CSV table of C-alpha atoms and ligand atoms in Angstrom, one decimal:
chain,number,residue,atom,x,y,z
A,1,UNK,CA,119.9,89.1,120.0
A,2,UNK,CA,119.2,92.5,118.5
A,3,UNK,CA,118.9,95.5,120.8
A,4,UNK,CA,115.5,96.8,121.9
A,5,UNK,CA,116.2,100.0,119.9
A,6,UNK,CA,116.6,97.8,116.8
A,7,UNK,CA,113.4,95.9,117.5
A,8,UNK,CA,111.6,99.2,117.9
A,9,UNK,CA,113.1,100.5,114.6
A,10,UNK,CA,112.1,97.3,112.8
A,11,UNK,CA,108.6,97.7,114.2
A,12,UNK,CA,108.5,101.2,112.7
A,13,UNK,CA,109.6,99.8,109.4
A,14,UNK,CA,106.7,97.3,109.5
A,15,UNK,CA,104.4,100.3,109.8
A,16,UNK,CA,106.0,102.1,106.9
A,17,UNK,CA,105.7,99.0,104.7
A,18,UNK,CA,102.0,98.7,105.7
A,19,UNK,CA,101.5,102.4,104.9
A,20,UNK,CA,103.1,101.7,101.5
A,21,UNK,CA,100.6,98.9,100.9
A,22,UNK,CA,97.8,101.3,101.9
A,23,UNK,CA,99.1,104.1,99.7
A,24,UNK,CA,99.4,101.9,96.6
A,25,UNK,CA,95.9,100.4,97.2
A,26,UNK,CA,94.6,104.0,97.4
A,27,UNK,CA,96.4,104.7,94.1
A,28,UNK,CA,94.8,101.5,92.7
A,29,UNK,CA,91.3,102.8,93.7
A,30,UNK,CA,92.1,106.2,92.1
A,31,UNK,CA,93.1,104.5,88.8
A,32,UNK,CA,90.0,102.2,88.9
A,33,UNK,CA,87.8,105.3,89.3
A,34,UNK,CA,89.4,106.7,86.1
A,35,UNK,CA,88.8,103.4,84.3
A,36,UNK,CA,92.6,102.9,84.0
A,37,UNK,CA,92.3,99.3,84.8
A,38,UNK,CA,95.8,98.3,83.9
A,39,UNK,CA,97.3,100.9,86.3
A,40,UNK,CA,94.8,99.9,88.9
A,41,UNK,CA,95.9,96.2,88.6
A,42,UNK,CA,99.6,97.2,88.7
A,43,UNK,CA,99.1,99.2,91.9
A,44,UNK,CA,97.0,96.5,93.5
A,45,UNK,CA,99.9,94.0,92.8
A,46,UNK,CA,102.3,96.5,94.3
A,47,UNK,CA,100.2,96.9,97.4
A,48,UNK,CA,100.3,93.1,97.9
A,49,UNK,CA,104.1,93.2,97.6
A,50,UNK,CA,104.3,95.8,100.3
A,51,UNK,CA,102.3,93.7,102.6
A,52,UNK,CA,104.7,90.9,101.9
A,53,UNK,CA,107.6,93.2,102.8
A,54,UNK,CA,105.9,94.0,106.1
A,55,UNK,CA,105.4,90.3,106.8
A,56,UNK,CA,109.1,89.6,106.0
A,57,UNK,CA,110.1,92.0,108.8
A,58,UNK,CA,107.3,90.8,111.1
A,59,UNK,CA,108.7,87.2,110.9
A,60,UNK,CA,112.2,88.4,111.3
A,61,UNK,CA,111.4,90.4,114.5
A,62,UNK,CA,109.8,87.2,115.9
A,63,UNK,CA,112.8,85.1,114.9
A,64,UNK,CA,115.0,87.5,116.8
A,65,UNK,CA,112.9,86.9,119.9
A,66,UNK,CA,111.4,90.4,119.7
A,67,UNK,CA,107.7,91.4,120.0
A,68,UNK,CA,106.0,92.8,117.0
A,69,UNK,CA,104.0,95.9,117.9
A,70,UNK,CA,101.6,97.1,115.3
A,71,UNK,CA,101.0,100.9,115.1
A,72,UNK,CA,98.3,103.0,113.6
A,73,UNK,CA,98.5,103.2,109.8
A,74,UNK,CA,98.2,106.8,108.5
A,75,UNK,CA,95.4,107.6,106.0
A,76,UNK,CA,96.9,107.8,102.5
A,77,UNK,CA,96.0,110.4,99.9
A,78,UNK,CA,93.1,109.4,97.7
A,79,UNK,CA,93.3,111.9,94.8
A,80,UNK,CA,96.0,113.0,92.5
A,81,UNK,CA,96.2,115.7,89.8
A,82,UNK,CA,96.9,113.2,87.1
A,83,UNK,CA,98.0,109.5,86.6
A,84,UNK,CA,101.5,110.7,86.2
A,85,UNK,CA,101.4,112.6,89.5
A,86,UNK,CA,100.4,109.4,91.2
A,87,UNK,CA,103.4,107.5,89.8
A,88,UNK,CA,105.7,110.5,90.7
A,89,UNK,CA,104.4,110.2,94.3
A,90,UNK,CA,105.1,106.4,94.2
A,91,UNK,CA,108.7,107.1,93.1
A,92,UNK,CA,109.2,109.7,95.9
A,93,UNK,CA,107.7,107.3,98.4
A,94,UNK,CA,110.1,104.5,97.3
A,95,UNK,CA,113.0,106.9,97.7
A,96,UNK,CA,111.8,107.6,101.3
A,97,UNK,CA,111.6,103.9,102.0
A,98,UNK,CA,115.1,103.4,100.6
A,99,UNK,CA,116.5,106.1,103.0
A,100,UNK,CA,114.6,104.4,105.8
A,101,UNK,CA,116.2,101.0,105.1
A,102,UNK,CA,119.6,102.6,104.8
A,103,UNK,CA,119.2,104.3,108.2
A,104,UNK,CA,118.3,100.9,109.8
A,105,UNK,CA,121.5,99.4,108.2
A,106,UNK,CA,123.5,102.3,109.7
A,107,UNK,CA,122.1,101.4,113.1
A,108,UNK,CA,122.8,97.7,112.5
A,109,UNK,CA,126.4,98.6,111.6
A,110,UNK,CA,126.8,100.8,114.7
A,111,UNK,CA,125.5,98.1,116.9
A,112,UNK,CA,127.5,95.4,115.2
A,113,UNK,CA,124.2,93.6,114.5
A,114,UNK,CA,125.3,91.4,111.6
A,115,UNK,CA,122.0,89.4,111.5
A,116,UNK,CA,119.9,92.5,110.8
A,117,UNK,CA,122.4,93.9,108.5
A,118,UNK,CA,122.4,90.7,106.5
A,119,UNK,CA,118.6,90.5,106.5
A,120,UNK,CA,118.2,94.0,105.2
A,121,UNK,CA,120.4,93.2,102.2
A,122,UNK,CA,117.4,91.8,100.4
A,123,UNK,CA,115.5,95.1,100.9
A,124,UNK,CA,118.4,97.1,99.5
A,125,UNK,CA,118.3,95.1,96.3
A,126,UNK,CA,114.5,95.3,96.2
A,127,UNK,CA,114.5,99.1,96.6
A,128,UNK,CA,117.0,99.5,93.7
A,129,UNK,CA,114.6,97.6,91.6
A,130,UNK,CA,111.4,99.4,92.8
A,131,UNK,CA,112.9,102.8,92.3
A,132,UNK,CA,114.1,101.9,88.8
A,133,UNK,CA,110.7,100.6,87.8
A,134,UNK,CA,108.8,103.6,89.2
A,135,UNK,CA,111.3,105.9,87.5
A,136,UNK,CA,110.9,104.1,84.2
A,137,UNK,CA,107.1,104.5,84.3
A,138,UNK,CA,107.4,108.3,85.1
A,139,UNK,CA,109.8,108.6,82.1
A,140,UNK,CA,107.1,106.9,79.9
A,141,UNK,CA,104.6,109.4,81.1
A,142,UNK,CA,107.0,112.2,80.1
A,143,UNK,CA,107.2,110.7,76.6
A,144,UNK,CA,103.5,110.4,76.3
A,145,UNK,CA,102.7,113.9,77.3
A,146,UNK,CA,99.0,114.7,76.6
A,147,UNK,CA,98.6,111.9,74.1
A,148,UNK,CA,95.5,109.9,75.0
A,149,UNK,CA,96.5,107.0,72.8
A,150,UNK,CA,99.8,106.8,74.6
A,151,UNK,CA,98.0,106.7,78.0
A,152,UNK,CA,95.8,103.9,76.7
A,153,UNK,CA,98.9,101.9,75.6
A,154,UNK,CA,100.7,102.5,78.9
A,155,UNK,CA,97.7,101.3,80.8
A,156,UNK,CA,97.6,98.1,78.8
A,157,UNK,CA,101.3,97.6,79.3
A,158,UNK,CA,101.1,98.0,83.0
A,159,UNK,CA,98.1,95.8,83.2
A,160,UNK,CA,100.2,92.9,81.9
A,161,UNK,CA,102.2,92.9,85.1
A,162,UNK,CA,102.1,89.4,86.5
A,163,UNK,CA,101.5,87.9,83.1
A,164,UNK,CA,105.0,88.8,81.9
A,165,UNK,CA,106.9,87.3,84.8
A,166,UNK,CA,107.4,90.7,86.4
B,1,OFO,FE1,108.3,99.5,98.0
B,1,OFO,O1,109.4,98.4,99.0
B,1,OFO,FE2,108.6,98.0,100.5
B,1,OFO,O2,108.1,99.7,100.9
Protein backbone atom coordinates (compact mmCIF):
# COMPACT_ATOMS: atom_id res chain seq x y z
CA UNK A 1 0.00 0.00 0.00
CA UNK A 2 1.29 3.44 -0.92
CA UNK A 3 1.62 6.12 1.76
CA UNK A 4 -1.08 8.75 2.21
CA UNK A 5 1.52 11.31 1.11
CA UNK A 6 1.88 9.40 -2.16
CA UNK A 7 -1.91 9.20 -2.64
CA UNK A 8 -2.15 12.97 -2.07
CA UNK A 9 0.67 13.60 -4.55
CA UNK A 10 -0.97 11.38 -7.18
CA UNK A 11 -4.24 13.25 -6.64
CA UNK A 12 -2.38 16.50 -7.32
CA UNK A 13 -1.00 14.96 -10.51
CA UNK A 14 -4.55 14.06 -11.62
CA UNK A 15 -5.35 17.76 -11.25
CA UNK A 16 -2.27 18.76 -13.29
CA UNK A 17 -3.24 16.35 -16.08
CA UNK A 18 -6.81 17.71 -16.08
CA UNK A 19 -5.41 21.24 -16.25
CA UNK A 20 -3.25 20.11 -19.21
CA UNK A 21 -6.40 18.88 -20.91
CA UNK A 22 -8.13 22.20 -20.21
CA UNK A 23 -5.12 24.21 -21.41
CA UNK A 24 -4.90 22.33 -24.72
CA UNK A 25 -8.64 22.61 -25.25
CA UNK A 26 -8.31 26.36 -24.72
CA UNK A 27 -5.48 26.41 -27.28
CA UNK A 28 -7.73 24.43 -29.64
CA UNK A 29 -10.42 27.08 -29.28
CA UNK A 30 -7.82 29.83 -29.92
CA UNK A 31 -6.76 28.08 -33.15
CA UNK A 32 -10.37 27.53 -34.26
CA UNK A 33 -11.00 31.22 -33.78
CA UNK A 34 -8.06 31.93 -36.12
CA UNK A 35 -9.38 29.42 -38.69
CA UNK A 36 -6.31 27.24 -38.15
CA UNK A 37 -8.42 24.10 -38.16
CA UNK A 38 -5.50 21.65 -38.35
CA UNK A 39 -3.85 23.08 -35.25
CA UNK A 40 -7.24 23.19 -33.53
CA UNK A 41 -7.75 19.47 -34.28
CA UNK A 42 -4.21 18.66 -33.08
CA UNK A 43 -4.77 20.43 -29.76
CA UNK A 44 -8.20 18.86 -29.33
CA UNK A 45 -6.63 15.41 -29.74
CA UNK A 46 -3.89 16.40 -27.28
CA UNK A 47 -6.53 17.53 -24.80
CA UNK A 48 -8.21 14.11 -25.02
CA UNK A 49 -4.83 12.42 -24.40
CA UNK A 50 -4.35 14.46 -21.25
CA UNK A 51 -7.74 13.39 -19.93
CA UNK A 52 -6.62 9.82 -20.59
CA UNK A 53 -3.43 10.48 -18.55
CA UNK A 54 -5.55 11.78 -15.67
CA UNK A 55 -7.76 8.69 -15.85
CA UNK A 56 -4.75 6.35 -15.84
CA UNK A 57 -3.67 7.88 -12.52
CA UNK A 58 -7.29 7.92 -11.28
CA UNK A 59 -7.55 4.15 -11.84
CA UNK A 60 -4.12 3.54 -10.32
CA UNK A 61 -4.99 5.43 -7.10
CA UNK A 62 -8.14 3.32 -6.79
CA UNK A 63 -6.20 0.11 -7.46
CA UNK A 64 -3.88 1.12 -4.61
CA UNK A 65 -6.90 1.32 -2.34
CA UNK A 66 -6.66 5.11 -2.11
CA UNK A 67 -9.42 7.66 -2.53
CA UNK A 68 -9.40 9.94 -5.55
CA UNK A 69 -10.05 13.54 -4.53
CA UNK A 70 -10.77 15.92 -7.39
CA UNK A 71 -9.59 19.49 -6.93
CA UNK A 72 -10.55 22.75 -8.63
CA UNK A 73 -9.11 23.10 -12.14
CA UNK A 74 -7.48 26.49 -12.77
CA UNK A 75 -8.68 28.66 -15.63
CA UNK A 76 -6.27 28.37 -18.57
CA UNK A 77 -5.11 31.24 -20.75
CA UNK A 78 -7.37 31.84 -23.75
CA UNK A 79 -5.26 34.17 -25.88
CA UNK A 80 -1.73 34.02 -27.25
CA UNK A 81 0.40 36.51 -29.19
CA UNK A 82 0.77 34.08 -32.09
CA UNK A 83 0.23 30.41 -33.02
CA UNK A 84 3.92 29.87 -32.36
CA UNK A 85 3.58 31.37 -28.86
CA UNK A 86 0.82 28.86 -28.07
CA UNK A 87 3.04 25.91 -29.04
CA UNK A 88 5.94 27.42 -27.07
CA UNK A 89 3.63 27.51 -24.05
CA UNK A 90 2.65 23.89 -24.70
CA UNK A 91 6.33 22.90 -24.73
CA UNK A 92 7.01 24.77 -21.47
CA UNK A 93 3.96 23.13 -19.93
CA UNK A 94 5.17 19.66 -20.92
CA UNK A 95 8.55 20.41 -19.31
CA UNK A 96 6.70 21.38 -16.14
CA UNK A 97 4.75 18.10 -16.24
CA UNK A 98 7.96 16.12 -16.78
CA UNK A 99 9.50 17.74 -13.69
CA UNK A 100 6.36 16.93 -11.73
CA UNK A 101 6.47 13.25 -12.77
CA UNK A 102 10.18 13.10 -11.87
CA UNK A 103 9.42 14.52 -8.42
CA UNK A 104 6.82 11.83 -7.78
CA UNK A 105 9.36 9.20 -8.82
CA UNK A 106 11.85 10.71 -6.36
CA UNK A 107 9.21 10.35 -3.66
CA UNK A 108 8.45 6.76 -4.70
CA UNK A 109 12.16 5.91 -4.51
CA UNK A 110 12.53 7.52 -1.09
CA UNK A 111 9.49 5.58 0.17
CA UNK A 112 10.64 2.34 -1.53
CA UNK A 113 7.26 2.36 -3.32
CA UNK A 114 8.14 0.08 -6.25
CA UNK A 115 4.56 -0.17 -7.54
CA UNK A 116 4.22 3.59 -8.07
CA UNK A 117 7.76 3.86 -9.40
CA UNK A 118 6.99 1.16 -11.95
CA UNK A 119 3.61 2.70 -12.86
CA UNK A 120 5.22 6.07 -13.56
CA UNK A 121 7.69 4.56 -16.03
CA UNK A 122 5.01 4.83 -18.72
CA UNK A 123 4.67 8.56 -18.05
CA UNK A 124 8.43 9.10 -18.27
CA UNK A 125 8.45 7.62 -21.79
CA UNK A 126 5.33 9.56 -22.73
CA UNK A 127 6.85 12.85 -21.55
CA UNK A 128 10.01 12.33 -23.60
CA UNK A 129 7.79 11.82 -26.65
CA UNK A 130 5.51 14.79 -25.92
CA UNK A 131 8.39 17.19 -25.28
CA UNK A 132 10.08 16.05 -28.50
CA UNK A 133 6.89 16.52 -30.54
CA UNK A 134 6.18 19.99 -29.15
CA UNK A 135 9.81 21.01 -29.63
CA UNK A 136 9.74 19.81 -33.25
CA UNK A 137 6.63 21.89 -33.95
CA UNK A 138 8.23 25.00 -32.38
CA UNK A 139 11.28 24.40 -34.61
CA UNK A 140 9.00 24.29 -37.66
CA UNK A 141 7.51 27.65 -36.68
CA UNK A 142 11.09 29.00 -36.52
CA UNK A 143 11.72 27.78 -40.07
CA UNK A 144 8.48 29.29 -41.35
CA UNK A 145 9.01 32.75 -39.84
CA UNK A 146 6.39 35.15 -41.25
CA UNK A 147 5.66 33.02 -44.30
CA UNK A 148 1.86 32.64 -44.59
CA UNK A 149 2.18 29.74 -47.02
CA UNK A 150 4.35 27.92 -44.50
CA UNK A 151 1.76 28.46 -41.77
CA UNK A 152 -0.91 27.04 -44.07
CA UNK A 153 1.22 23.97 -44.79
CA UNK A 154 1.99 23.39 -41.11
CA UNK A 155 -1.69 23.71 -40.26
CA UNK A 156 -2.47 21.04 -42.83
CA UNK A 157 0.28 18.79 -41.55
CA UNK A 158 -0.87 19.04 -37.94
CA UNK A 159 -4.44 18.44 -39.02
CA UNK A 160 -3.43 15.02 -40.29
CA UNK A 161 -2.78 13.84 -36.72
CA UNK A 162 -4.75 10.70 -36.13
CA UNK A 163 -4.83 9.85 -39.80
CA UNK A 164 -1.10 9.13 -39.96
CA UNK A 165 -1.01 6.77 -37.00
CA UNK A 166 0.42 9.44 -34.65
FE1 LIG B 1 1.32 16.03 -21.72
O1 LIG B 1 1.48 14.50 -20.73
FE2 LIG B 1 0.14 14.43 -19.53
O2 LIG B 1 0.33 16.08 -18.91
